[in-house]
Amino acid sequence: MNVHGACHCGRITYEAEVDPESVGVCNCTDCQMLTGSAFRVSVPAASTHFRLLSGQPKTYIKTADSGAKRRHAFCPTCGTPVYACAATDAPPSFSLRVGCLKERAALPPKRQIWCRSALAWVKTIGEIPGRDGQ
Ligand SMILES: [Zn+2]
Ligand SMILES: [Zn+2]
């Protein structure tokens, strides 16, 4: 699927080719903090299928507990996370944030990882009273 991404302020735009079957939720505590939310939803794109169209993300390298280094890219103006990748010169793939993709409604997650770290209420979010709008 061809997808079109943008940060919240619109300076960074990109497009990529992704497999809708590889959308995943990560419940790890790093993702909770990096998103400022309960979990991260992402989909990988091969680097040959990722094109930055405008803007230049700022990057930050995080060393995980495992010792693996990941480069996190975000918009320097609005802070929107754009992608994460291996902290190497030629990363093989980019993990795109599904919430930044125009086609996000057509990209439901197919699996979850780090479920042990998941916030308990995430499992029952459908039961929380809700309405459309504030
Ligand atoms: Zn921005
Ligand atoms: Zn994570």
PDB file of C-alpha atoms and ligand atoms in Angstrom:
ATOM      1  CA  MET A   1       0.000   0.000   0.000  1.00  0.00           C
ATOM      2  CA  ASN A   2       1.289   3.461  -0.898  1.00  0.00           C
ATOM      3  CA  VAL A   3       1.057   5.768   2.123  1.00  0.00           C
ATOM      4  CA  HIS A   4       1.484   9.494   2.634  1.00  0.00           C
ATOM      5  CA  GLY A   5       2.825  10.879   5.885  1.00  0.00           C
ATOM      6  CA  ALA A   6       3.121  14.301   7.459  1.00  0.00           C
ATOM      7  CA  CYS A   7       3.980  15.814  10.821  1.00  0.00           C
ATOM      8  CA  HIS A   8       1.440  17.913  12.701  1.00  0.00           C
ATOM      9  CA  CYS A   9       2.778  21.284  11.479  1.00  0.00           C
ATOM     10  CA  GLY A  10       3.136  20.008   7.920  1.00  0.00           C
ATOM     11  CA  ARG A  11       6.841  20.827   7.369  1.00  0.00           C
ATOM     12  CA  ILE A  12       7.842  17.194   7.065  1.00  0.00           C
ATOM     13  CA  THR A  13       6.136  15.090   4.436  1.00  0.00           C
ATOM     14  CA  TYR A  14       7.041  11.675   3.112  1.00  0.00           C
ATOM     15  CA  GLU A  15       5.670   8.735   1.218  1.00  0.00           C
ATOM     16  CA  ALA A  16       6.324   5.042   1.459  1.00  0.00           C
ATOM     17  CA  GLU A  17       5.208   1.592   0.444  1.00  0.00           C
ATOM     18  CA  VAL A  18       4.088  -0.615   3.354  1.00  0.00           C
ATOM     19  CA  ASP A  19       2.537  -4.020   3.927  1.00  0.00           C
ATOM     20  CA  PRO A  20      -0.781  -3.573   5.810  1.00  0.00           C
ATOM     21  CA  GLU A  21      -0.235  -7.046   7.331  1.00  0.00           C
ATOM     22  CA  SER A  22       2.819  -5.791   9.237  1.00  0.00           C
ATOM     23  CA  VAL A  23       1.162  -3.060  11.323  1.00  0.00           C
ATOM     24  CA  GLY A  24       1.947  -3.593  15.000  1.00  0.00           C
ATOM     25  CA  VAL A  25       1.322  -2.139  18.447  1.00  0.00           C
ATOM     26  CA  CYS A  26       4.251  -1.809  20.840  1.00  0.00           C
ATOM     27  CA  ASN A  27       3.372  -1.571  24.533  1.00  0.00           C
ATOM     28  CA  CYS A  28       6.934  -1.114  25.801  1.00  0.00           C
ATOM     29  CA  THR A  29       7.647   1.684  28.261  1.00  0.00           C
ATOM     30  CA  ASP A  30      10.005   3.444  25.805  1.00  0.00           C
ATOM     31  CA  CYS A  31       7.145   3.703  23.319  1.00  0.00           C
ATOM     32  CA  GLN A  32       4.779   4.929  26.004  1.00  0.00           C
ATOM     33  CA  MET A  33       7.194   7.758  26.850  1.00  0.00           C
ATOM     34  CA  LEU A  34       8.215   8.567  23.267  1.00  0.00           C
ATOM     35  CA  THR A  35       4.590   8.880  22.184  1.00  0.00           C
ATOM     36  CA  GLY A  36       3.370  10.478  25.401  1.00  0.00           C
ATOM     37  CA  SER A  37       0.568   7.946  25.113  1.00  0.00           C
ATOM     38  CA  ALA A  38      -0.281   4.358  26.011  1.00  0.00           C
ATOM     39  CA  PHE A  39       1.389   2.583  23.089  1.00  0.00           C
ATOM     40  CA  ARG A  40       2.903   3.110  19.673  1.00  0.00           C
ATOM     41  CA  VAL A  41       1.386   1.897  16.393  1.00  0.00           C
ATOM     42  CA  SER A  42       3.891   1.488  13.585  1.00  0.00           C
ATOM     43  CA  VAL A  43       4.483  -0.148  10.244  1.00  0.00           C
ATOM     44  CA  PRO A  44       7.869  -0.863   8.661  1.00  0.00           C
ATOM     45  CA  ALA A  45       8.850   0.464   5.237  1.00  0.00           C
ATOM     46  CA  ALA A  46      11.945  -0.765   3.423  1.00  0.00           C
ATOM     47  CA  SER A  47      14.397   2.124   3.026  1.00  0.00           C
ATOM     48  CA  THR A  48      14.178   1.688  -0.747  1.00  0.00           C
ATOM     49  CA  HIS A  49      10.431   2.371  -0.425  1.00  0.00           C
ATOM     50  CA  PHE A  50      10.651   5.440   1.811  1.00  0.00           C
ATOM     51  CA  ARG A  51      10.984   8.946   0.375  1.00  0.00           C
ATOM     52  CA  LEU A  52      11.255  12.120   2.388  1.00  0.00           C
ATOM     53  CA  LEU A  53       9.462  14.800   0.331  1.00  0.00           C
ATOM     54  CA  SER A  54       9.942  17.911   2.453  1.00  0.00           C
ATOM     55  CA  GLY A  55      11.540  19.019   5.703  1.00  0.00           C
ATOM     56  CA  GLN A  56      14.419  17.534   7.639  1.00  0.00           C
ATOM     57  CA  PRO A  57      13.710  15.580  10.829  1.00  0.00           C
ATOM     58  CA  LYS A  58      15.855  15.954  13.908  1.00  0.00           C
ATOM     59  CA  THR A  59      17.084  12.668  15.306  1.00  0.00           C
ATOM     60  CA  TYR A  60      17.764  11.233  18.702  1.00  0.00           C
ATOM     61  CA  ILE A  61      19.531   7.941  19.426  1.00  0.00           C
ATOM     62  CA  LYS A  62      18.202   5.795  22.213  1.00  0.00           C
ATOM     63  CA  THR A  63      20.088   2.810  23.593  1.00  0.00           C
ATOM     64  CA  ALA A  64      17.599   0.161  24.665  1.00  0.00           C
ATOM     65  CA  ASP A  65      18.067  -2.064  27.707  1.00  0.00           C
ATOM     66  CA  SER A  66      19.172  -4.749  25.228  1.00  0.00           C
ATOM     67  CA  GLY A  67      22.025  -2.475  24.076  1.00  0.00           C
ATOM     68  CA  ALA A  68      20.473  -1.981  20.635  1.00  0.00           C
ATOM     69  CA  LYS A  69      20.620   1.586  19.378  1.00  0.00           C
ATOM     70  CA  ARG A  70      17.617   3.069  17.596  1.00  0.00           C
ATOM     71  CA  ARG A  71      17.465   6.406  15.843  1.00  0.00           C
ATOM     72  CA  HIS A  72      14.198   8.248  16.445  1.00  0.00           C
ATOM     73  CA  ALA A  73      13.327  11.001  13.978  1.00  0.00           C
ATOM     74  CA  PHE A  74      10.921  13.784  14.793  1.00  0.00           C
ATOM     75  CA  CYS A  75       9.915  17.193  13.482  1.00  0.00           C
ATOM     76  CA  PRO A  76      12.122  19.887  15.110  1.00  0.00           C
ATOM     77  CA  THR A  77       9.235  22.355  14.990  1.00  0.00           C
ATOM     78  CA  CYS A  78       6.207  20.427  16.216  1.00  0.00           C
ATOM     79  CA  GLY A  79       7.811  17.338  17.784  1.00  0.00           C
ATOM     80  CA  THR A  80       5.746  14.806  15.860  1.00  0.00           C
ATOM     81  CA  PRO A  81       7.558  11.452  15.733  1.00  0.00           C
ATOM     82  CA  VAL A  82       8.179  10.517  12.105  1.00  0.00           C
ATOM     83  CA  TYR A  83      10.054   7.221  12.141  1.00  0.00           C
ATOM     84  CA  ALA A  84      12.529   5.052  14.029  1.00  0.00           C
ATOM     85  CA  CYS A  85      15.324   3.020  12.459  1.00  0.00           C
ATOM     86  CA  ALA A  86      18.589   1.282  13.226  1.00  0.00           C
ATOM     87  CA  ALA A  87      21.291   3.784  14.205  1.00  0.00           C
ATOM     88  CA  THR A  88      23.472   2.978  11.188  1.00  0.00           C
ATOM     89  CA  ASP A  89      24.468   4.896   8.032  1.00  0.00           C
ATOM     90  CA  ALA A  90      22.165   2.877   5.796  1.00  0.00           C
ATOM     91  CA  PRO A  91      19.263   1.543   7.849  1.00  0.00           C
ATOM     92  CA  PRO A  92      17.429  -1.247   5.985  1.00  0.00           C
ATOM     93  CA  SER A  93      13.989  -0.076   7.041  1.00  0.00           C
ATOM     94  CA  PHE A  94      12.072   2.696   8.735  1.00  0.00           C
ATOM     95  CA  SER A  95       9.379   2.101  11.310  1.00  0.00           C
ATOM     96  CA  LEU A  96       6.682   4.651  10.439  1.00  0.00           C
ATOM     97  CA  ARG A  97       4.181   5.998  12.953  1.00  0.00           C
ATOM     98  CA  VAL A  98       0.773   4.954  11.686  1.00  0.00           C
ATOM     99  CA  GLY A  99      -0.970   7.967  13.254  1.00  0.00           C
ATOM    100  CA  CYS A 100       0.961  10.273  10.893  1.00  0.00           C
ATOM    101  CA  LEU A 101      -0.177   8.453   7.755  1.00  0.00           C
ATOM    102  CA  LYS A 102      -3.153   9.693   5.770  1.00  0.00           C
ATOM    103  CA  GLU A 103      -4.180   6.057   5.180  1.00  0.00           C
ATOM    104  CA  ARG A 104      -4.147   5.191   8.938  1.00  0.00           C
ATOM    105  CA  ALA A 105      -7.806   4.119   9.043  1.00  0.00           C
ATOM    106  CA  ALA A 106      -6.968   1.340   6.589  1.00  0.00           C
ATOM    107  CA  LEU A 107      -4.000   0.128   8.670  1.00  0.00           C
ATOM    108  CA  PRO A 108      -5.353  -1.667  11.759  1.00  0.00           C
ATOM    109  CA  PRO A 109      -2.715  -3.420  13.871  1.00  0.00           C
ATOM    110  CA  LYS A 110      -2.230  -7.156  13.340  1.00  0.00           C
ATOM    111  CA  ARG A 111      -0.133  -7.937  16.417  1.00  0.00           C
ATOM    112  CA  GLN A 112       1.105  -6.530  19.735  1.00  0.00           C
ATOM    113  CA  ILE A 113       4.476  -6.797  21.401  1.00  0.00           C
ATOM    114  CA  TRP A 114       5.726  -6.127  24.944  1.00  0.00           C
ATOM    115  CA  CYS A 115       2.266  -6.955  26.306  1.00  0.00           C
ATOM    116  CA  ARG A 116       3.723  -7.394  29.799  1.00  0.00           C
ATOM    117  CA  SER A 117       4.291  -3.600  29.901  1.00  0.00           C
ATOM    118  CA  ALA A 118       0.829  -2.747  28.550  1.00  0.00           C
ATOM    119  CA  LEU A 119      -1.270  -0.407  30.662  1.00  0.00           C
ATOM    120  CA  ALA A 120      -4.110  -2.481  32.126  1.00  0.00           C
ATOM    121  CA  TRP A 121      -6.881  -0.240  30.810  1.00  0.00           C
ATOM    122  CA  VAL A 122      -5.751  -0.687  27.215  1.00  0.00           C
ATOM    123  CA  LYS A 123      -7.334  -4.171  27.164  1.00  0.00           C
ATOM    124  CA  THR A 124     -10.763  -2.763  28.029  1.00  0.00           C
ATOM    125  CA  ILE A 125     -10.653   0.610  26.257  1.00  0.00           C
ATOM    126  CA  GLY A 126     -13.804  -0.262  24.304  1.00  0.00           C
ATOM    127  CA  GLU A 127     -15.775  -0.251  27.565  1.00  0.00           C
ATOM    128  CA  ILE A 128     -14.842   3.331  28.518  1.00  0.00           C
ATOM    129  CA  PRO A 129     -17.807   5.668  27.931  1.00  0.00           C
ATOM    130  CA  GLY A 130     -17.232   7.838  24.859  1.00  0.00           C
ATOM    131  CA  ARG A 131     -18.841  10.259  22.460  1.00  0.00           C
ATOM    132  CA  ASP A 132     -17.982  12.068  19.272  1.00  0.00           C
ATOM    133  CA  GLY A 133     -16.285  15.394  20.042  1.00  0.00           C
ATOM    134  CA  GLN A 134     -15.076  16.739  23.372  1.00  0.00           C
TER     135      GLN A 134
HETATM  136 ZN    ZN B   1       6.158  19.461  12.216  1.00  0.00          ZN
HETATM  137 ZN    ZN B   2       8.160  -0.116  22.064  1.00  0.00          ZN
END
